[in-house]
Coordinates of C-alpha atoms and ligand atoms in Angstrom, one line a residue:
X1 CA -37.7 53.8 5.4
X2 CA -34.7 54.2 3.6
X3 CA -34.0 55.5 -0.2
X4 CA -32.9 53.3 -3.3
X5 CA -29.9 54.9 -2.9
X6 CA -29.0 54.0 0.3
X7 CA -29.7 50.5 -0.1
X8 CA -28.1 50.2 -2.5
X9 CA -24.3 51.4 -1.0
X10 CA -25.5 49.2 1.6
X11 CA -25.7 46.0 -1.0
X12 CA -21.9 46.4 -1.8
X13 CA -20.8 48.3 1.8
X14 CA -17.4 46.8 3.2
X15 CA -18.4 47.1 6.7
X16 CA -21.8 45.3 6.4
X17 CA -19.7 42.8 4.6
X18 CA -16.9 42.2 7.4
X19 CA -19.7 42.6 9.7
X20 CA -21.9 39.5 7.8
X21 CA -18.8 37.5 7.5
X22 CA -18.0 37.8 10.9
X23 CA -21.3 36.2 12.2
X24 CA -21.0 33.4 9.6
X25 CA -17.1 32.6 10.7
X26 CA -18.6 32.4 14.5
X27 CA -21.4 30.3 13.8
X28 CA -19.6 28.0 11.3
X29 CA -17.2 27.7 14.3
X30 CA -20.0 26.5 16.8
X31 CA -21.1 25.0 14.2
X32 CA -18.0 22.6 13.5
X33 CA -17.6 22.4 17.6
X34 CA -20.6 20.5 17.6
X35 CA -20.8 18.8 14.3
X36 CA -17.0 16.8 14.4
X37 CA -17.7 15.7 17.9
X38 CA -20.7 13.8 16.4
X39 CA -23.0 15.9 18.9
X40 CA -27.0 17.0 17.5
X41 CA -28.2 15.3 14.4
X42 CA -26.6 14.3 11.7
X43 CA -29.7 15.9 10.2
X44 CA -32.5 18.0 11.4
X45 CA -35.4 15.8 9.8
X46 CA -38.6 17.0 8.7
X47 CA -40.5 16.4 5.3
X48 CA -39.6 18.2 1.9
X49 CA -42.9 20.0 2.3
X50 CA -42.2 21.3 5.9
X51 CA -38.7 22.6 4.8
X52 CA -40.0 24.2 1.2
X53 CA -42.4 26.1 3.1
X54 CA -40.5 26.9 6.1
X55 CA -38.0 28.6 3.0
X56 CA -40.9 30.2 1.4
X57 CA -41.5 31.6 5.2
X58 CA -38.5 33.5 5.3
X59 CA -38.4 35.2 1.4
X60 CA -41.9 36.6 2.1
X61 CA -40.9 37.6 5.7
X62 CA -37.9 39.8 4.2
X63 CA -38.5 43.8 4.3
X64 CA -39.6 45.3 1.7
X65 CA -38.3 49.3 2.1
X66 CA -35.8 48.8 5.1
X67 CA -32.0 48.1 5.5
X68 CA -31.4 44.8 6.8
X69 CA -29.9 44.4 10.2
X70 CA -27.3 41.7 11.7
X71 CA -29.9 40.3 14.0
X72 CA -32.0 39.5 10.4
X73 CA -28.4 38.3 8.7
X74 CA -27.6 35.8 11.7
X75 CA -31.3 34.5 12.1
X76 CA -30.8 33.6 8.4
X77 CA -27.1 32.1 8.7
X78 CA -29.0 29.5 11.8
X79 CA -31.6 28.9 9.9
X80 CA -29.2 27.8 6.9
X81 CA -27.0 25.7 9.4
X82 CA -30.0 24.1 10.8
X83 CA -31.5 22.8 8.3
X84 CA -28.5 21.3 6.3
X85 CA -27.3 17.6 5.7
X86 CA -24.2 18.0 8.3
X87 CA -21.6 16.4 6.3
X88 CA -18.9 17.0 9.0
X89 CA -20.8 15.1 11.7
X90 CA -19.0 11.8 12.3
X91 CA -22.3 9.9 12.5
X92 CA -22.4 11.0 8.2
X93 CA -21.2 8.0 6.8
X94 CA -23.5 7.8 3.8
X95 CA -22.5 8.7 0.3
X96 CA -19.2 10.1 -1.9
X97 CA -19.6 13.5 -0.8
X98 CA -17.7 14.7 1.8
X99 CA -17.7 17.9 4.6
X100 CA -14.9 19.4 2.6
X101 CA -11.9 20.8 4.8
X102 CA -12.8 23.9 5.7
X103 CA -10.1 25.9 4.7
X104 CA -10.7 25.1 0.9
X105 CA -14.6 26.4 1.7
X106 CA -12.6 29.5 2.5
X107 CA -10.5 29.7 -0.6
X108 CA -13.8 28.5 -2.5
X109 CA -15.5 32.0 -0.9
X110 CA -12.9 34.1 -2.1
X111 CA -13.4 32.6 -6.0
X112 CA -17.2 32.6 -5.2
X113 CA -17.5 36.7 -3.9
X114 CA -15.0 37.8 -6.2
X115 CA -17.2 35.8 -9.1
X116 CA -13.8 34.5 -11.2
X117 CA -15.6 32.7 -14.1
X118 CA -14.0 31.2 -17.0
X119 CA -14.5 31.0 -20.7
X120 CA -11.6 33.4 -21.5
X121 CA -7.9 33.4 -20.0
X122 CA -8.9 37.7 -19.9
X123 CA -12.4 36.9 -17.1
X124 CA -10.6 34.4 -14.9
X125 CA -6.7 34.8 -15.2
X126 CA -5.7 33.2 -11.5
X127 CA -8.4 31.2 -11.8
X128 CA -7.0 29.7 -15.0
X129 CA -3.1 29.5 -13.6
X130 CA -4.6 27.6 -10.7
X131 CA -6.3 25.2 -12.8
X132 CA -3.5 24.8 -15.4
X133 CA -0.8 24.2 -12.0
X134 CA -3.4 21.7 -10.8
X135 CA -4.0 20.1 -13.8
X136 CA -0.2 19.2 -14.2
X137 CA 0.4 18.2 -10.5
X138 CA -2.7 16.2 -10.6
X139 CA -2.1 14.5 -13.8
X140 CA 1.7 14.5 -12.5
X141 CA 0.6 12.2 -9.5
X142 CA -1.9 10.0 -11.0
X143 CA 1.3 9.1 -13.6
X144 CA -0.4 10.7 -17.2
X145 CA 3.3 10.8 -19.4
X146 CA 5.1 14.3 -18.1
X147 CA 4.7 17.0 -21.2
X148 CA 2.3 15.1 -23.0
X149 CA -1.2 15.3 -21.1
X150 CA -4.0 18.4 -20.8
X151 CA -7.1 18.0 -19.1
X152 CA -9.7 21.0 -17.8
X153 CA -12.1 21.4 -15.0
X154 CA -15.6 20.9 -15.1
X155 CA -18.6 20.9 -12.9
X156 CA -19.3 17.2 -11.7
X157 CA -18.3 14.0 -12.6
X158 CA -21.2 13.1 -15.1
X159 CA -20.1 16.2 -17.5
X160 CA -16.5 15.5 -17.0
X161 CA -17.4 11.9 -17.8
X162 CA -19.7 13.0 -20.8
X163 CA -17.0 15.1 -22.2
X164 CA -14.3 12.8 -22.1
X165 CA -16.9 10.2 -23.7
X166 CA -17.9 13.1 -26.4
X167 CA -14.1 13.3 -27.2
X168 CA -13.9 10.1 -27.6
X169 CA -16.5 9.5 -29.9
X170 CA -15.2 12.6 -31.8
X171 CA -11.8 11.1 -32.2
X172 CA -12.7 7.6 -33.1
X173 CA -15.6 8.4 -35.2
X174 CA -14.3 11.3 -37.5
X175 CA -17.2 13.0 -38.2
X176 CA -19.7 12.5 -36.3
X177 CA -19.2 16.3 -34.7
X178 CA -20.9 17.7 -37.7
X179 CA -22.4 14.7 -39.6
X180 CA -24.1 12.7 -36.5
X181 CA -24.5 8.7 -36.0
X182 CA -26.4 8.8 -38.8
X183 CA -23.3 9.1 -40.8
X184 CA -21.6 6.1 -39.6
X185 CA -22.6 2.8 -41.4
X186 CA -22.5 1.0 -38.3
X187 CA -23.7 2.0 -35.2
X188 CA -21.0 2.3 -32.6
X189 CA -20.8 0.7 -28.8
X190 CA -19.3 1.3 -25.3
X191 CA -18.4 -1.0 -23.5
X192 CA -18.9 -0.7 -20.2
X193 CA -18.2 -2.4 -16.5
X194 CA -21.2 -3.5 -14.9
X195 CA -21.5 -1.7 -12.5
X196 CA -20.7 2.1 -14.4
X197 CA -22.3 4.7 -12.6
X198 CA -25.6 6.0 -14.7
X199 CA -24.1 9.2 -15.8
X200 CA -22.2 6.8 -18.4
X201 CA -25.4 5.5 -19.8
X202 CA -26.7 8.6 -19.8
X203 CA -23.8 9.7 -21.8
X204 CA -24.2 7.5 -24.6
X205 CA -27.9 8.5 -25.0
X206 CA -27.2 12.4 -25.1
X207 CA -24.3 11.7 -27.6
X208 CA -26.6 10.0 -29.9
X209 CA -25.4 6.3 -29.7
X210 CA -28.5 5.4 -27.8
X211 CA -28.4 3.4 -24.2
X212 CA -28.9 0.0 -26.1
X213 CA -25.2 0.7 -27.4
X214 CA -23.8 0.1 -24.2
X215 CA -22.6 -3.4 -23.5
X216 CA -21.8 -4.2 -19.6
X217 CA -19.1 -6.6 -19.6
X218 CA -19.3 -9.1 -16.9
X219 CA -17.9 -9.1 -13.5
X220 CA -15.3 -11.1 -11.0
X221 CA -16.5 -11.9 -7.5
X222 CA -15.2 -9.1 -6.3
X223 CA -17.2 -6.9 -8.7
X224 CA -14.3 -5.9 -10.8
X225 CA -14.4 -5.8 -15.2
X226 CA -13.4 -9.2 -16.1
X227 CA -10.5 -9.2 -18.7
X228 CA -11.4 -12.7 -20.1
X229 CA -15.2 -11.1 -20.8
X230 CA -13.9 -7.9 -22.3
X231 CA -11.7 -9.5 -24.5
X232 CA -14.1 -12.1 -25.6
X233 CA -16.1 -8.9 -26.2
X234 CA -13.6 -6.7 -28.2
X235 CA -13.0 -9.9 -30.3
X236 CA -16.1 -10.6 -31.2
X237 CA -17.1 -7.2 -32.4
X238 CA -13.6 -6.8 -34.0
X239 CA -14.4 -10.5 -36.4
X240 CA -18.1 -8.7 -36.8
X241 CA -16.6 -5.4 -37.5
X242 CA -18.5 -3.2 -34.9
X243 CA -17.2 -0.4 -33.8
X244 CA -16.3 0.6 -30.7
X245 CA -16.2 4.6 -29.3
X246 CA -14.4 3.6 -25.7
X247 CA -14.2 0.9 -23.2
X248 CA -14.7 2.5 -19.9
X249 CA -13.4 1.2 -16.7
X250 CA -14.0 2.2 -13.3
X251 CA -12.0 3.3 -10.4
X252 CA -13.9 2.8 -8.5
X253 CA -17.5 1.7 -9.2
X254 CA -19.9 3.1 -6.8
X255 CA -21.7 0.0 -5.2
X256 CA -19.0 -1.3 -3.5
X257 CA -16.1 0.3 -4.7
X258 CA -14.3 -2.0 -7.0
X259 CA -11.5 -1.6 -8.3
X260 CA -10.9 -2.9 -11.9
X261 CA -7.6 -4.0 -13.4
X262 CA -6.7 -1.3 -14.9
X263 CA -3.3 -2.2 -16.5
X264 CA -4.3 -5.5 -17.5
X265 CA -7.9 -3.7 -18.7
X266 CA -5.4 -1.1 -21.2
X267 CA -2.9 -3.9 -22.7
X268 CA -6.6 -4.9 -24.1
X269 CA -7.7 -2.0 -25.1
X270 CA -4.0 -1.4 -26.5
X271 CA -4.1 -4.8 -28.6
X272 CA -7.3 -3.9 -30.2
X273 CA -6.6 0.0 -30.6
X274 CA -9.7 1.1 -28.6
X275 CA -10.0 4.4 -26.5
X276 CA -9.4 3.3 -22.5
X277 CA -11.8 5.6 -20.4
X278 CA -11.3 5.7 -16.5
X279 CA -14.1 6.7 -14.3
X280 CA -11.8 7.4 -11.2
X281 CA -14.1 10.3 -9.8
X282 CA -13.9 8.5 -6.6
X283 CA -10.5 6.4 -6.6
X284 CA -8.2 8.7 -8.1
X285 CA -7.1 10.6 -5.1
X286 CA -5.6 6.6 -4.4
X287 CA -2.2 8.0 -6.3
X288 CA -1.6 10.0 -3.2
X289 CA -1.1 7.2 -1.0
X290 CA 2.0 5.1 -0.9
X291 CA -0.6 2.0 1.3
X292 CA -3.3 2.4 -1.9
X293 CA -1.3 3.7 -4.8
X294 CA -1.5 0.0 -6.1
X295 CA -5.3 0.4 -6.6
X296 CA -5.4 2.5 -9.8
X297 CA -1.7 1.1 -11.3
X298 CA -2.2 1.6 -14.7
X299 CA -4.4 4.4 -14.6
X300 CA -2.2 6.5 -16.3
X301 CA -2.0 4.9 -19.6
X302 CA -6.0 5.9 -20.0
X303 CA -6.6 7.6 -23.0
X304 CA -8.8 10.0 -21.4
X305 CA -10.0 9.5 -17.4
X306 CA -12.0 11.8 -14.9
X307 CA -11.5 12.2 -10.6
X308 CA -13.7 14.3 -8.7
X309 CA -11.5 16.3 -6.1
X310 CA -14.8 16.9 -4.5
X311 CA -14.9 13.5 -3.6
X312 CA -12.0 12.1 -2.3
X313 CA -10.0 15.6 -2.1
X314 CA -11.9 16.7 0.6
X315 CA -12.8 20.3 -1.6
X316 CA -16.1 22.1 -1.9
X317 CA -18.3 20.7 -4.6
X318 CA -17.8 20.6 -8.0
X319 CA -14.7 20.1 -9.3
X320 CA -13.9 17.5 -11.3
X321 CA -10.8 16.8 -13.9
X322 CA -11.2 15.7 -17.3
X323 CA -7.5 14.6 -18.4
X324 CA -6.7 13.4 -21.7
X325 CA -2.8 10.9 -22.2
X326 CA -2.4 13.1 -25.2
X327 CA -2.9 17.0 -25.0
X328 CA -3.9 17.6 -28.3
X329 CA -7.2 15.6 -27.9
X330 CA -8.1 18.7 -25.2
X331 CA -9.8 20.3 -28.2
X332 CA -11.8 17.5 -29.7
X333 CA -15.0 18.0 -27.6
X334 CA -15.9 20.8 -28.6
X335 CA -15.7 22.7 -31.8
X336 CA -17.2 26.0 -32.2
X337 CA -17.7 29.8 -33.8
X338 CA -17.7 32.3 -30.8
X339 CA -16.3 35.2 -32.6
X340 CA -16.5 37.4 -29.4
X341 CA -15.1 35.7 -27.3
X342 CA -11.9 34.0 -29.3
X343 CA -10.0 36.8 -30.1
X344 CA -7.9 36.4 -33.5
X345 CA -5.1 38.7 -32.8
X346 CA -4.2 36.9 -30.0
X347 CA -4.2 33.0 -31.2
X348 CA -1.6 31.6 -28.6
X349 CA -4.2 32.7 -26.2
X350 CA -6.9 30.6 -26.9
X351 CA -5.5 27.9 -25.6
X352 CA -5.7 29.4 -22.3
X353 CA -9.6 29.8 -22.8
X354 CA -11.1 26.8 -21.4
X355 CA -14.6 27.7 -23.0
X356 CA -13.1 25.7 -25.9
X357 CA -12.8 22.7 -24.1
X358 CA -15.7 22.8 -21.5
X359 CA -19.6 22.7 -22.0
X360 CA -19.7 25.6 -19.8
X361 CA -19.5 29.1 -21.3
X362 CA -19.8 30.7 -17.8
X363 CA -17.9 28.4 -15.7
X364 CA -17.4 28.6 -12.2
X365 CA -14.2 29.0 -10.9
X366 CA -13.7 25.7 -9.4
X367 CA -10.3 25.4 -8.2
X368 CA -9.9 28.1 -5.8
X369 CA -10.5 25.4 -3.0
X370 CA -8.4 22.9 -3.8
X371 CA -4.9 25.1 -4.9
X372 CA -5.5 26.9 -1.7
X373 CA -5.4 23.5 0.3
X374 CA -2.9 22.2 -1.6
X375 CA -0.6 24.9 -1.5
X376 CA -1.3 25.6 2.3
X377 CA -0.9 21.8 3.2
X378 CA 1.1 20.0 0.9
X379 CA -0.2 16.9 -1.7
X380 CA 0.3 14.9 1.9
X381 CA -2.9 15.9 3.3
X382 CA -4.5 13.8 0.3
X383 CA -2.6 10.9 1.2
X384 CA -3.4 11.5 4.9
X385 CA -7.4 11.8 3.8
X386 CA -6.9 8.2 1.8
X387 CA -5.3 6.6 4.4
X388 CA -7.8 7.0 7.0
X389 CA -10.9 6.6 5.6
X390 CA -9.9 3.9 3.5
X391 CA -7.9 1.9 6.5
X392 CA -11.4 2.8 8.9
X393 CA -13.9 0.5 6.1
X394 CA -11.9 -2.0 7.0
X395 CA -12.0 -1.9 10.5
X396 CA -16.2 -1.3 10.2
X397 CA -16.0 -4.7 7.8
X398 CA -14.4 -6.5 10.1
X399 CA -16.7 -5.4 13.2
X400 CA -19.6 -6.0 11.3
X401 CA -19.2 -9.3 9.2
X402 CA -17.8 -10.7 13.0
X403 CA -21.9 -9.9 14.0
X404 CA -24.5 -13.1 13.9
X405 CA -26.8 -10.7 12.8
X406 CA -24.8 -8.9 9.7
X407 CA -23.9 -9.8 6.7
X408 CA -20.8 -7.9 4.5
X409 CA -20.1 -9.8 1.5
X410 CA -17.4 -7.7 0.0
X411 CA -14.1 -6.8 1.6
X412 CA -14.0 -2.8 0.9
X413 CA -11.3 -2.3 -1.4
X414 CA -11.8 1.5 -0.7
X415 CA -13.8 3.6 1.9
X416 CA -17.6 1.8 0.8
X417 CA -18.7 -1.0 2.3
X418 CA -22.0 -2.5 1.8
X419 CA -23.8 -4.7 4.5
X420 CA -27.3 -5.7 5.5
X421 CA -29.1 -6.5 9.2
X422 CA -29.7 -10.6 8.5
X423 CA -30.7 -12.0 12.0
X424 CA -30.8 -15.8 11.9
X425 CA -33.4 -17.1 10.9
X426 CA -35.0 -13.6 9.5
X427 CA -37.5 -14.3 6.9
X428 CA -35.2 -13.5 3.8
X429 CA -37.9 -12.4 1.8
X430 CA -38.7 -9.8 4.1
X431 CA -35.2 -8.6 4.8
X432 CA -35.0 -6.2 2.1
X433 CA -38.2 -4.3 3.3
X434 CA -36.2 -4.2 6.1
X435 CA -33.4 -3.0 5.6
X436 CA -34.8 -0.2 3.5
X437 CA -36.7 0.4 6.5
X438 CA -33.9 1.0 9.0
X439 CA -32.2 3.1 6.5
X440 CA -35.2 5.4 6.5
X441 CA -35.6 5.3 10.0
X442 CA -32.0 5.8 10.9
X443 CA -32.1 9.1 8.9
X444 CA -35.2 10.3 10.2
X445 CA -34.1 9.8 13.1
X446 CA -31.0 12.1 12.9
X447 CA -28.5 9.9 14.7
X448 CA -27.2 8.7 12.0
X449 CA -27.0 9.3 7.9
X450 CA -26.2 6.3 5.9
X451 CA -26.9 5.1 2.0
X452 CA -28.3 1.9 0.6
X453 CA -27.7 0.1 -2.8
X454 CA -29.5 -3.2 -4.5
X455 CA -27.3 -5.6 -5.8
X456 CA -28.3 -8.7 -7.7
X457 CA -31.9 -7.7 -6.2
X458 CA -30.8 -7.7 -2.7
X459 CA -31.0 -4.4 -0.4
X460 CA -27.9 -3.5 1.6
X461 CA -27.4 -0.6 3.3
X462 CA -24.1 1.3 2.2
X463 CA -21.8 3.8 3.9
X464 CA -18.9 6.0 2.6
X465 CA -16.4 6.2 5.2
X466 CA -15.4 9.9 4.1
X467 CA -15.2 11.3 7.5
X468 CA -11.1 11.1 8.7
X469 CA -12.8 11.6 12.1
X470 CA -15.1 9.1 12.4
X471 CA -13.8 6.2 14.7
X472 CA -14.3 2.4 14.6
X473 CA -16.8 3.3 17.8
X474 CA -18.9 5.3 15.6
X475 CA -19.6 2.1 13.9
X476 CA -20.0 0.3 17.0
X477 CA -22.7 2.6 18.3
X478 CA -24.2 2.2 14.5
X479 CA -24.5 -1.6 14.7
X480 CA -26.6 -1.0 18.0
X481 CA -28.6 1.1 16.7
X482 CA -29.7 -0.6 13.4
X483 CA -30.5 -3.5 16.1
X484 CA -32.7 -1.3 18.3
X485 CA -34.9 0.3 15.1
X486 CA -35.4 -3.0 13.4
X487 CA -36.8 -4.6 16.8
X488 CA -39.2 -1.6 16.8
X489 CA -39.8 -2.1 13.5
X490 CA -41.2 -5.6 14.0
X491 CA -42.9 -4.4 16.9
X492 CA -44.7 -2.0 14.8
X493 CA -45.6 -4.8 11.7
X494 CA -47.0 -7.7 14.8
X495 CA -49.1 -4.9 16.4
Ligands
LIG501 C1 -17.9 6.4 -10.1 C2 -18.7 7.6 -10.2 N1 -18.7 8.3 -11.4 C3 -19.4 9.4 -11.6 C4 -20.2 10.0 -10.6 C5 -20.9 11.2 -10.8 O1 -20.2 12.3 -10.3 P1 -20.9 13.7 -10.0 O2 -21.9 13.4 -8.9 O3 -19.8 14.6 -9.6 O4 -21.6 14.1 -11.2 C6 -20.2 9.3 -9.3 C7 -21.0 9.9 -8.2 O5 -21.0 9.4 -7.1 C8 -19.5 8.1 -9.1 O6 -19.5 7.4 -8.0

């Protein structure tokens, strides 16, 4: 039995701590050992049920009156490591979400334990000079005009993307902040590429310009925007006098990872004097590399754009940049009384409080990871990241459109690369069901962890190539195994 008292020092005891973080820092090593040689599952799979209750196990087996031991704290840490999606395994070539490096997990800890949230400059002071000396490089590298940019952090790529799109709206449409839609005598649209990711429709319904608003301008072959459409687009709204809030681009979009023309995309948007949004949550970290710079020319002459360093950056989740071309648009989001927090007799300061640009009141410090890579490794490591994983989805298209029994339509113009199991002769109706089938087996299996998308209504399996250490024989073994589950599968259906 021990007293309130004591269990309390215990809660905040240094030695307990060290002791705790020494057990995680040698099972995160094993851990890794095993994981980055592609060894064990990818994923220990079981049904949501099974883990939920398995959870629930563990909260109701906790003591009630006693101090916690080790033994109890590294039973917990397995459990935790056991039960995870292992995003470092090399076999994890499934969606935008990498195993971050994992000395930015350690940075991330430091932010995380020490709790360094933001609103004010006063709560989170380093965690606001990292931020600001990110945002510049950043913006610096992705070639926003030097002196003239701002951006913020945010958490994800669907807020960053819903508050560069808020901006937008509040810029274009004066006041709509205060006065709503309603207020406008024509409703406003956004025009969008094709393949957007949803968060951008969902966007447009929470700002009040409703989902129907969004126009999807048509696509190349190669799944890129089509200038021809959008200006055929922007000139016939301009002649019916329709307004527009943004046109937003991608870089990439998230089926395949196209690419669109970004330069030719904002002489458009230029000509016509509409906002240029960039979704480059995935492709951004391109600017790094001198092989795939080429990829997002032009992105710099967006008039606001997003990149998720947890993406491509290789960092802990989230942390995601909103930038605007013109700093004084940082501002326009969000416009608000918080008398306690804004403090009058300081005014220069506020603009050091990112509450006023950020949905978040409380925000998590999110860029302890990434300033601690960056300035431990250099911007090269980026670069290095691109290169590989990038350079890899090309290798695995070529491997797998040179199968009889594959299909991959699309050259990857990044790390994703969608293809489908297509024996010939397979009954093509049936090959969807299929495919859908080997993905589910493949991750229930553990061996491997891979994503899937529908395009035009057909099912293809997808993978991310976000592992630098995965290796063209990983994809190799992969091939194999997709044939071995579907011929159990059709085993299974003649039976
Ligand atoms: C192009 C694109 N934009 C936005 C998002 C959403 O980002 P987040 O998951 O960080 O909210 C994604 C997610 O994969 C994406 O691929």
């Amino acid at each position: 039995m021990s007293t309130p008292a004591e269990r309390l020092q215990q809660l905040f005891s240094p030695g307990e701590f060290a002791s705790a973080i020494d057990e995680a820092a040698a099972q995160l090593k094993a851990h890794f050992e095993q994981v980055l040689s592609g060894q064990g599952p990818v994923q220990n799979w079981s049904h949501p049920l099974e883990k939920i209750e398995r959870a629930r196990q563990r909260l109701d087996e906790a003591p009630v009156d006693a101090l916690p031991t080790l033994d109890r704290i590294r039973s917990l840490i397995e459990e935790c490591l056991q039960n995870s999606q292992n995003l470092h395994h090399s076999h994890y070539i499934g969606h935008q979400v990498p195993g971050p490096l994992p000395l930015a997990g350690v940075f991330d800890a430091i932010g995380t334990i020490t709790n360094q949230v933001m609103a004010v400059y006063e709560m989170g002071p380093w965690a606001t000079a990292m931020e600001r000396a990110l945002i510049e490089r950043l913006g610096g590298v992705i070639g926003l005009p030097k002196g003239e940019f701002a951006g913020l952090i945010t958490s994800g790529g669907s807020i960053a993307n819903l508050t560069a799109l808020l901006t937008a709206r509040n810029v274009v449409h004066g006041d709509s902040w205060k006065e709503g839609m309603a207020a406008l005598t024509h409703p406003p649209v956004l025009l969008v590429q094709e393949d957007a990711h949803y968060c951008i429709a969902r966007s447009a319904g929470i700002l009040g310009m409703g989902t129907n608003q969004v126009i999807r301008i048509g696509l190349d072959d190669q799944r890129r925007m089509c200038p021809k459409a959008l200006e055929a687009e922007l000139a016939s709204l301009s002649s019916r006098g329709i307004p527009v809030t943004a046109v937003v681009a991608c870089a990439c979009a998230t089926p395949i990872g196209a690419f669109d023309p970004l330069d030719e995309i904002a002489d458009l948007c230029e000509r016509y004097g509409v906002w240029f949004h960039v979704d480059a949550a995935h492709g951004a970290a391109a600017a790094f590399s001198e092989k795939y710079r080429h990829l997002v020319q032009g992105l710099g002459r967006a008039d606001s754009l997003i990149c998720d360093a947890h993406k491509m950056m290789h960092v802990p989740a989230l942390c995601a940049f909103v930038f605007y071309k013109q700093a004084k648009h940082r501002f326009a989001a969000f416009q608000q009384d918080a008398p306690y927090l804004f403090d009058p007799s300081a005014p220069g300061m506020a603009d050091f409080d990112c509450g006023l640009m950020t949905m978040e009141c409380t925000k998590r410090a999110a860029s302890f990871g990434l300033w601690g890579v960056w300035s431990t490794y250099g911007p090269g490591v980026f670069a290095d990241l691109v290169d590989a994983t990038f350079g890899l989805a090309v290798e695995a298209w070529q491997l797998i459109e040179s199968q009889v029994d594959f299909e991959a339509p699309y050259r990857p113009q990044c790390n994703i690369l969608v293809y489908r199991y297509l024996p010939l002769g397979a009954d093509i109706s049936g090959a969807n069901d299929m495919n859908r089938e080997i993905r589910r087996r493949l991750i229930e299996s553990g061996d491997f962890y891979v994503s899937q998308t529908t395009i035009g209504g057909v099912a293809y399996l997808r993978m991310t190539v976000i592992n630098p250490l995965t290796t063209i024989e990983t994809i190799a073994h992969l091939i194999e195994k997709i044939r071995q589950i579907s011929q159990a599968v059709s085993a299974s259906v003649s039976a």
